[in-house]
Amino acid sequence: MADSWDGCSEIGSQSDESFHFERVHLEPIYDAFVCPLTKQVMSDPVTLENGQTFEREAIEKWFRECKESGRKMVCPLTLKELKSTDMNPSIALRNTIEEWTARNEAVQLDLARRSLNLGSSETEIMHALKYVEHICQKSRSNKHIARSAGLIPLIVDMLKSGSRRVRCKALETLRIVVEEESENKEMLAEGDIVRTIVKFLSHELSKEREEAVSLLYELSKSETLCEKIGSVNGAILILVGMTSSKSENLLTVEKAEKTLENLEKCENNVRQMAENGRLQPLLTQILEGPPETKLSMASYLGELVLNNDIKVIVANTVGSSLINIMRSGTMESRESALKALNQISSYEASAKVLIEAGILPPLVKDLFTVGSNQLPMRLKEVSATILANVVNSGYDFDSILVGSDDQTLVSEDIVHNLLHLISNTGPAIECKLLQVLVGLTTSKTTVLNVVAAIKSSGATISLVQFIEAPQKDLRVASIKLLQNLSPLMGQELADALRGSVGQLSSLIKVISENIGITEEQAAAVGLLADLPERDLGLTRQMLDESAFQMIISRVVRIRQGETRGTRFVTPFLEGLVRVLARVTFVLADEPDCVALCRENNLAQLFTDMLQANGLDNVQMVSATALENLSQESKNLTRLPELPPTGLCGSIFPCFSKPPTISGLCKLHRGTCTQRESFCLLEGQAVEKLVALLDHTNERVVEAALAALSTLLDDGVDIEQGVTVLCEAEGIKPILDVLLEKRTDNLRRRAVWVVERILRTDDIAYEVSGDPNVSTALVDAFQHGDYRTRQIAERALKHVDKIPNFSGIFPNMG
């Protein structure tokens, strides 16, 4: 007879940690209740023909083993052979056992209920929780009994225990109590119980975390609990994080994954998952959900902030479906699809996926359609934004058909329609459409078509007018477009700016704003830099606007380090230097430009910028500006006033000596300074230009060589120019440029300079012994253009590689 809980034979096999409650008076176990084979209280007793009673399952197993081993069918107690293996249910005994079990379990449950108290010892609580687990696993009906006995709230209270073992066991017990029992699950939906369970998910790599996930998985099988779990702040975020964790227990990851799959039954949860990076459920709803769900999910997709990699996945998964909705859905569904496509198209790679999925034809149709089926202007703005996104993806748009008659996005009619929309809509959509044209003019393959369409439509003036727009985005888009057009429409744009009222001033104002350096400023100065540098009218207007003074100030401040740290510094500085250099192209025609250069000592500024290492364009433009300034030096040098020779000297000039005047420039034979006459020699620019001959950029080398060639012009003392180059150790670098033959332009320029240098006999004699130079000159003589061949021939005569017949036939040209 057992007289305590753990003495009851049904649980007698439990470990020593098992239930060890204080002694209580339980009804005795009668021998008739116990199966002779299992030594356990029977649940389904049956009686054989000899009157012996066994547990049905145990005696059936006995008979089966007898049969399999070939033994006779005998009674396991008497070992006497049985005539029949028939078994008769012992209904009365079974009822008696069930009544006895119920009375005992009631006492034991009461004991467990009293033990489930935070004031009890850890051992008592653990024993009670184990007992509840035991009876609930034994019979589903016992789960009803546990609920009726009020055990569930008591188990929940154990989650507040200070013992980690108790908390873990309470989570495990709750899971067993609610398994396949909806009413028990609903009890956990009350109050903050679910929130308390979710808190255990934040316990990194602990047993509590694992048990909490298992319990939530069980609870998530209930739709009511799905909403409750999803409503707990951070629950879905933590679960999503667990599914992607590499350090979690695999079983825990699997449970977290299955929990999220169950939570997908609730739309709000799907939205939360998408917001936290688990997009597939939302995408599945867009693909397979009912129309209302598709609509709401597409709309929500348009509100999400997606990283670029996710945009590509979304485009590949639902791009075609969204395009189909955009093409043929209701106005409401089209709006949702457009907003989602707007979000997806903002990354280059995902935009290309959408292009391949066929987004362009319906997009262009939506923009241009008028009438009853046209989109409202706010949605046309979204369409224009999407088009701007996809056009700026770098795709080859001259091969994609977007309309009838084999029209592409750069067909004349399409561009004309875009220009018409730009002139007849509001600022927001105008800005996006200008960005479309910016994208189309960025590509060398499509810019020519756009330029032709703009010229044929006469839209240049209207595009230039946007420079004055008060909306910054609109202004930036227009300036960027005009900058892209300027290499092919430079004169047209210069004429429009020169003849307009305010646009040039607006550009100069943008450049002068002292707010750091913005994309707008870089684009504005880039536009001015691309305009024809010899347009005297434009240069004069810029002088009148004091533009060059402002530009000089900005260049100096950048070089002094007062403005730095933005990604637009380099293009802005390059543009400023190019705009400033335009004053050097009109020195002969505009005295005010000469005065400007003198007043601000631009020769020195450009000389300093030759050493702007890493800024190839700045170095190249500075060298070109110095070339222009140096060409003007011979006109600006003050020639000395010679004293009168007297009567004898005028009659007999052979008896008079020319006066000796010190301090004259040996190149220009007059008084030179860097500031006043822009002399390269006086400005110590020669050595810096020679240093650039070794530059890796051919355009920089060509500009430096062109500047140095002004030392050998017809208007200067060429012999002294060669001397200057020798002193600057420039002869060998110049010969190296000839030998390298990097470009045709460089070879043409190098041949000209080398021919001038070889007019000095000593150098010609030394060079004549270098076969490499002779070979390079011969190559230029054979393969150069007509002018280069003539110069190369003269150079070869200087080194005696071609006979000079002028002394033999003096009368021949």
Short mmCIF file of C-alpha atoms in Angstrom, two decimals, residues 399-725:
data_model
loop_
_atom_site.label_atom_id
_atom_site.label_comp_id
_atom_site.label_asym_id
_atom_site.label_seq_id
_atom_site.Cartn_x
_atom_site.Cartn_y
_atom_site.Cartn_z
CA SER A 399 16.91 49.37 -78.07
CA ILE A 400 13.79 49.05 -75.87
CA LEU A 401 10.44 49.63 -77.55
CA VAL A 402 8.00 51.72 -75.53
CA GLY A 403 5.28 52.52 -78.05
CA SER A 404 3.87 51.87 -81.48
CA ASP A 405 5.87 52.32 -84.67
CA ASP A 406 9.02 50.90 -83.05
CA GLN A 407 9.35 53.93 -80.80
CA THR A 408 12.00 53.94 -78.09
CA LEU A 409 12.44 56.24 -75.14
CA VAL A 410 14.73 58.47 -77.22
CA SER A 411 12.55 58.59 -80.34
CA GLU A 412 11.81 62.14 -81.39
CA ASP A 413 8.08 61.92 -80.68
CA ILE A 414 8.63 60.49 -77.19
CA VAL A 415 11.17 63.18 -76.29
CA HIS A 416 8.82 65.83 -77.70
CA ASN A 417 6.03 64.50 -75.46
CA LEU A 418 8.35 64.61 -72.44
CA LEU A 419 9.29 68.21 -73.27
CA HIS A 420 5.60 69.10 -73.67
CA LEU A 421 4.79 67.60 -70.26
CA ILE A 422 7.71 69.47 -68.71
CA SER A 423 6.27 72.75 -69.96
CA ASN A 424 2.68 72.04 -68.92
CA THR A 425 2.73 70.42 -65.48
CA GLY A 426 3.60 71.36 -61.91
CA PRO A 427 7.10 71.68 -60.40
CA ALA A 428 7.13 68.20 -58.81
CA ILE A 429 6.48 66.28 -62.03
CA GLU A 430 8.60 68.72 -64.05
CA CYS A 431 11.53 67.90 -61.78
CA LYS A 432 11.13 64.14 -62.29
CA LEU A 433 10.79 64.48 -66.06
CA LEU A 434 13.89 66.64 -66.20
CA GLN A 435 15.66 63.88 -64.26
CA VAL A 436 14.49 61.46 -66.97
CA LEU A 437 16.21 63.63 -69.56
CA VAL A 438 19.28 63.84 -67.32
CA GLY A 439 19.47 60.05 -67.37
CA LEU A 440 19.00 59.85 -71.12
CA THR A 441 21.68 62.49 -71.77
CA THR A 442 24.21 60.81 -69.48
CA SER A 443 24.67 57.99 -71.99
CA LYS A 444 26.73 58.63 -75.12
CA THR A 445 24.43 56.32 -77.08
CA THR A 446 21.25 58.28 -76.37
CA VAL A 447 22.34 61.90 -75.83
CA LEU A 448 22.53 62.61 -79.59
CA ASN A 449 18.87 61.64 -80.07
CA VAL A 450 17.78 63.84 -77.17
CA VAL A 451 19.82 66.79 -78.46
CA ALA A 452 18.27 66.43 -81.92
CA ALA A 453 14.76 66.33 -80.44
CA ILE A 454 15.41 69.39 -78.26
CA LYS A 455 16.72 71.33 -81.24
CA SER A 456 13.80 70.31 -83.48
CA SER A 457 11.27 71.26 -80.80
CA GLY A 458 12.89 74.62 -80.05
CA ALA A 459 12.84 73.83 -76.34
CA THR A 460 16.27 75.26 -75.48
CA ILE A 461 14.96 78.58 -74.15
CA SER A 462 12.28 76.92 -72.00
CA LEU A 463 14.82 74.50 -70.51
CA VAL A 464 17.22 77.34 -69.70
CA GLN A 465 14.42 79.20 -67.91
CA PHE A 466 14.23 76.49 -65.23
CA ILE A 467 17.57 77.80 -63.90
CA GLU A 468 15.53 80.48 -62.17
CA ALA A 469 13.05 78.04 -60.58
CA PRO A 470 12.52 78.67 -56.85
CA GLN A 471 12.35 74.91 -56.13
CA LYS A 472 15.88 73.64 -55.53
CA ASP A 473 15.28 70.09 -56.85
CA LEU A 474 13.82 71.46 -60.06
CA ARG A 475 16.71 73.89 -60.45
CA VAL A 476 19.31 71.16 -59.82
CA ALA A 477 17.70 68.83 -62.38
CA SER A 478 17.61 71.55 -65.04
CA ILE A 479 21.23 72.57 -64.45
CA LYS A 480 22.40 68.93 -64.59
CA LEU A 481 20.49 68.44 -67.84
CA LEU A 482 21.98 71.59 -69.40
CA GLN A 483 25.44 70.47 -68.27
CA ASN A 484 24.94 67.14 -70.07
CA LEU A 485 23.78 68.99 -73.18
CA SER A 486 26.53 71.63 -73.17
CA PRO A 487 29.24 69.58 -74.94
CA LEU A 488 26.87 69.19 -77.92
CA MET A 489 24.83 72.38 -77.59
CA GLY A 490 27.40 74.72 -76.10
CA GLN A 491 26.84 77.59 -78.51
CA GLU A 492 23.04 77.32 -78.37
CA LEU A 493 23.12 77.39 -74.58
CA ALA A 494 25.61 80.26 -74.54
CA ASP A 495 23.32 82.23 -76.87
CA ALA A 496 20.31 81.48 -74.66
CA LEU A 497 22.14 82.51 -71.49
CA ARG A 498 23.64 85.59 -73.09
CA GLY A 499 20.37 86.75 -74.51
CA SER A 500 18.23 85.95 -71.49
CA VAL A 501 17.40 88.10 -68.53
CA GLY A 502 18.41 86.56 -65.26
CA GLN A 503 19.49 83.00 -66.08
CA LEU A 504 23.23 83.72 -66.16
CA SER A 505 22.88 85.75 -62.97
CA SER A 506 21.04 82.84 -61.36
CA LEU A 507 23.85 80.45 -62.26
CA ILE A 508 26.46 82.81 -60.85
CA LYS A 509 24.38 83.27 -57.70
CA VAL A 510 24.19 79.49 -57.19
CA ILE A 511 27.97 79.17 -57.54
CA SER A 512 28.60 82.03 -55.13
CA GLU A 513 26.43 80.71 -52.29
CA ASN A 514 28.61 80.16 -49.25
CA ILE A 515 26.94 76.99 -47.91
CA GLY A 516 29.65 74.44 -48.38
CA ILE A 517 29.70 72.83 -51.80
CA THR A 518 26.52 71.25 -53.12
CA GLU A 519 25.65 69.11 -56.11
CA GLU A 520 23.80 72.10 -57.56
CA GLN A 521 26.90 74.29 -57.36
CA ALA A 522 29.10 71.63 -58.96
CA ALA A 523 26.59 71.20 -61.80
CA ALA A 524 26.20 74.98 -62.29
CA VAL A 525 29.93 75.61 -62.57
CA GLY A 526 30.27 72.51 -64.77
CA LEU A 527 27.66 73.95 -67.14
CA LEU A 528 29.48 77.30 -67.41
CA ALA A 529 32.78 75.48 -67.88
CA ASP A 530 31.45 73.55 -70.88
CA LEU A 531 30.28 76.64 -72.77
CA PRO A 532 32.52 77.83 -75.68
CA GLU A 533 35.50 79.50 -74.06
CA ARG A 534 36.03 81.91 -76.97
CA ASP A 535 32.48 83.32 -76.79
CA LEU A 536 33.51 86.91 -76.14
CA GLY A 537 29.96 88.14 -75.49
CA LEU A 538 29.42 85.61 -72.70
CA THR A 539 32.80 86.40 -71.16
CA ARG A 540 32.02 90.12 -71.21
CA GLN A 541 28.66 89.52 -69.55
CA MET A 542 30.39 87.46 -66.86
CA LEU A 543 32.83 90.31 -66.36
CA ASP A 544 29.92 92.69 -65.92
CA GLU A 545 28.40 90.31 -63.35
CA SER A 546 31.74 90.24 -61.42
CA ALA A 547 31.64 86.46 -61.83
CA PHE A 548 35.38 86.04 -62.23
CA GLN A 549 36.19 87.92 -59.03
CA MET A 550 33.86 85.62 -57.12
CA ILE A 551 35.37 82.53 -58.79
CA ILE A 552 38.92 83.61 -57.94
CA SER A 553 37.85 84.03 -54.33
CA ARG A 554 36.30 80.55 -54.20
CA VAL A 555 39.35 78.92 -55.82
CA VAL A 556 41.69 80.58 -53.32
CA ARG A 557 39.54 79.54 -50.37
CA ILE A 558 39.44 75.92 -51.52
CA ARG A 559 43.21 75.88 -52.05
CA GLN A 560 43.72 77.34 -48.59
CA GLY A 561 41.65 74.52 -47.11
CA GLU A 562 38.75 76.67 -45.98
CA THR A 563 36.27 74.58 -47.97
CA ARG A 564 36.69 70.82 -47.96
CA GLY A 565 35.21 67.53 -46.90
CA THR A 566 32.36 67.16 -49.39
CA ARG A 567 32.20 64.80 -52.34
CA PHE A 568 31.63 67.70 -54.74
CA VAL A 569 34.84 69.61 -53.94
CA THR A 570 36.82 68.12 -56.84
CA PRO A 571 34.26 68.67 -59.65
CA PHE A 572 33.49 72.11 -58.22
CA LEU A 573 37.16 73.17 -58.19
CA GLU A 574 37.73 71.75 -61.68
CA GLY A 575 34.73 73.70 -62.96
CA LEU A 576 35.86 76.91 -61.28
CA VAL A 577 39.33 76.65 -62.84
CA ARG A 578 37.87 75.97 -66.29
CA VAL A 579 35.51 78.97 -66.05
CA LEU A 580 38.32 81.18 -64.81
CA ALA A 581 40.60 80.04 -67.68
CA ARG A 582 38.12 81.41 -70.25
CA VAL A 583 39.44 84.94 -69.61
CA THR A 584 42.79 83.82 -71.07
CA PHE A 585 41.21 82.92 -74.41
CA VAL A 586 40.10 86.50 -75.24
CA LEU A 587 43.06 88.54 -73.98
CA ALA A 588 43.75 90.01 -77.41
CA ASP A 589 40.15 91.22 -77.82
CA GLU A 590 39.19 92.24 -74.29
CA PRO A 591 41.45 94.65 -72.38
CA ASP A 592 39.31 94.15 -69.28
CA CYS A 593 40.39 90.51 -69.20
CA VAL A 594 44.04 91.57 -69.30
CA ALA A 595 43.34 93.96 -66.44
CA LEU A 596 41.59 91.21 -64.49
CA CYS A 597 44.55 88.86 -64.92
CA ARG A 598 46.99 91.55 -63.83
CA GLU A 599 44.95 92.74 -60.88
CA ASN A 600 44.53 89.20 -59.48
CA ASN A 601 47.93 87.87 -60.63
CA LEU A 602 46.24 84.94 -62.38
CA ALA A 603 49.54 83.83 -63.91
CA GLN A 604 50.78 83.06 -60.40
CA LEU A 605 47.50 81.33 -59.45
CA PHE A 606 47.58 79.06 -62.51
CA THR A 607 51.29 78.37 -61.92
CA ASP A 608 50.55 77.27 -58.35
CA MET A 609 47.77 74.98 -59.55
CA LEU A 610 50.19 73.10 -61.80
CA GLN A 611 51.16 71.32 -58.58
CA ALA A 612 47.60 70.27 -57.70
CA ASN A 613 48.62 66.60 -57.67
CA GLY A 614 45.75 64.18 -58.17
CA LEU A 615 43.60 66.80 -59.90
CA ASP A 616 44.48 66.10 -63.54
CA ASN A 617 41.87 68.44 -64.99
CA VAL A 618 43.02 71.33 -62.79
CA GLN A 619 46.63 70.79 -63.90
CA MET A 620 45.64 70.48 -67.57
CA VAL A 621 43.45 73.61 -67.59
CA SER A 622 46.06 75.59 -65.65
CA ALA A 623 48.72 74.66 -68.22
CA THR A 624 46.40 75.68 -71.05
CA ALA A 625 45.68 79.00 -69.34
CA LEU A 626 49.42 79.60 -68.95
CA GLU A 627 49.86 78.84 -72.65
CA ASN A 628 47.30 81.53 -73.50
CA LEU A 629 48.86 84.02 -71.09
CA SER A 630 52.36 83.28 -72.38
CA GLN A 631 51.30 83.82 -76.00
CA GLU A 632 50.20 87.30 -75.00
CA SER A 633 53.49 88.07 -73.23
CA LYS A 634 55.26 89.28 -76.37
CA ASN A 635 52.51 91.87 -76.84
CA LEU A 636 52.59 93.01 -73.21
CA THR A 637 56.36 93.20 -72.68
CA ARG A 638 57.58 96.79 -72.32
CA LEU A 639 60.36 97.25 -74.84
CA PRO A 640 63.20 99.53 -73.73
CA GLU A 641 63.44 103.08 -75.07
CA LEU A 642 66.82 103.40 -76.81
CA PRO A 643 68.70 106.75 -76.47
CA PRO A 644 69.32 108.74 -79.70
CA THR A 645 72.51 107.75 -81.53
CA GLY A 646 73.70 111.27 -82.31
CA LEU A 647 74.75 112.83 -85.64
CA CYS A 648 77.88 110.72 -86.21
CA GLY A 649 76.10 107.54 -85.36
CA SER A 650 73.26 108.33 -87.70
CA ILE A 651 75.66 109.02 -90.57
CA PHE A 652 78.10 106.20 -89.81
CA PRO A 653 76.08 103.52 -87.99
CA CYS A 654 78.96 101.11 -88.20
CA PHE A 655 80.88 103.27 -85.76
CA SER A 656 78.09 103.23 -83.13
CA LYS A 657 77.54 100.47 -80.56
CA PRO A 658 74.02 99.50 -79.44
CA PRO A 659 73.48 100.53 -75.85
CA THR A 660 73.57 97.79 -73.23
CA ILE A 661 70.43 97.64 -71.04
CA SER A 662 70.42 95.28 -68.05
CA GLY A 663 67.42 93.55 -66.50
CA LEU A 664 65.64 92.72 -69.75
CA CYS A 665 63.85 89.39 -70.32
CA LYS A 666 66.07 87.30 -72.59
CA LEU A 667 63.01 85.74 -74.18
CA HIS A 668 60.97 88.83 -74.93
CA ARG A 669 63.85 91.39 -75.05
CA GLY A 670 61.91 93.76 -72.82
CA THR A 671 60.85 94.36 -69.26
CA CYS A 672 58.79 91.36 -68.10
CA THR A 673 57.02 90.42 -64.92
CA GLN A 674 54.74 87.58 -64.08
CA ARG A 675 51.88 89.87 -63.00
CA GLU A 676 52.05 92.45 -65.80
CA SER A 677 53.18 90.52 -68.87
CA PHE A 678 52.48 86.91 -67.76
CA CYS A 679 56.04 85.78 -68.56
CA LEU A 680 56.58 82.08 -67.82
CA LEU A 681 60.28 82.64 -67.23
CA GLU A 682 59.77 85.44 -64.73
CA GLY A 683 57.00 83.50 -63.03
CA GLN A 684 59.21 80.44 -62.56
CA ALA A 685 56.58 78.30 -64.24
CA VAL A 686 58.96 76.55 -66.66
CA GLU A 687 60.26 73.98 -64.16
CA LYS A 688 56.72 73.15 -63.02
CA LEU A 689 55.58 72.64 -66.62
CA VAL A 690 58.60 70.44 -67.35
CA ALA A 691 57.69 68.30 -64.34
CA LEU A 692 54.27 67.63 -65.86
CA LEU A 693 55.82 66.08 -69.00
CA ASP A 694 56.21 62.89 -66.99
CA HIS A 695 52.50 62.81 -66.06
CA THR A 696 50.50 59.62 -66.68
CA ASN A 697 47.62 61.57 -68.21
CA GLU A 698 48.34 62.35 -71.88
CA ARG A 699 46.06 65.40 -71.84
CA VAL A 700 48.06 66.95 -69.00
CA VAL A 701 51.32 66.24 -70.86
CA GLU A 702 49.93 67.78 -74.04
CA ALA A 703 48.78 70.94 -72.23
CA ALA A 704 52.16 71.31 -70.47
CA LEU A 705 54.05 70.82 -73.77
CA ALA A 706 51.80 73.37 -75.48
CA ALA A 707 52.60 75.92 -72.76
CA LEU A 708 56.34 75.23 -73.05
CA SER A 709 56.16 75.60 -76.84
CA THR A 710 55.35 79.29 -76.35
CA LEU A 711 59.01 79.70 -75.32
CA LEU A 712 59.93 78.80 -78.91
CA ASP A 713 57.31 80.87 -80.80
CA ASP A 714 58.30 83.04 -83.72
CA GLY A 715 57.73 86.21 -81.70
CA VAL A 716 60.36 85.37 -79.08
CA ASP A 717 64.11 84.70 -79.10
CA ILE A 718 64.03 81.00 -79.95
CA GLU A 719 67.69 80.46 -79.16
CA GLN A 720 67.13 81.90 -75.69
CA GLY A 721 63.99 79.79 -75.36
CA VAL A 722 66.06 76.67 -75.95
CA THR A 723 68.51 77.90 -73.36
CA VAL A 724 65.70 78.34 -70.86
CA LEU A 725 64.55 74.76 -71.50
#
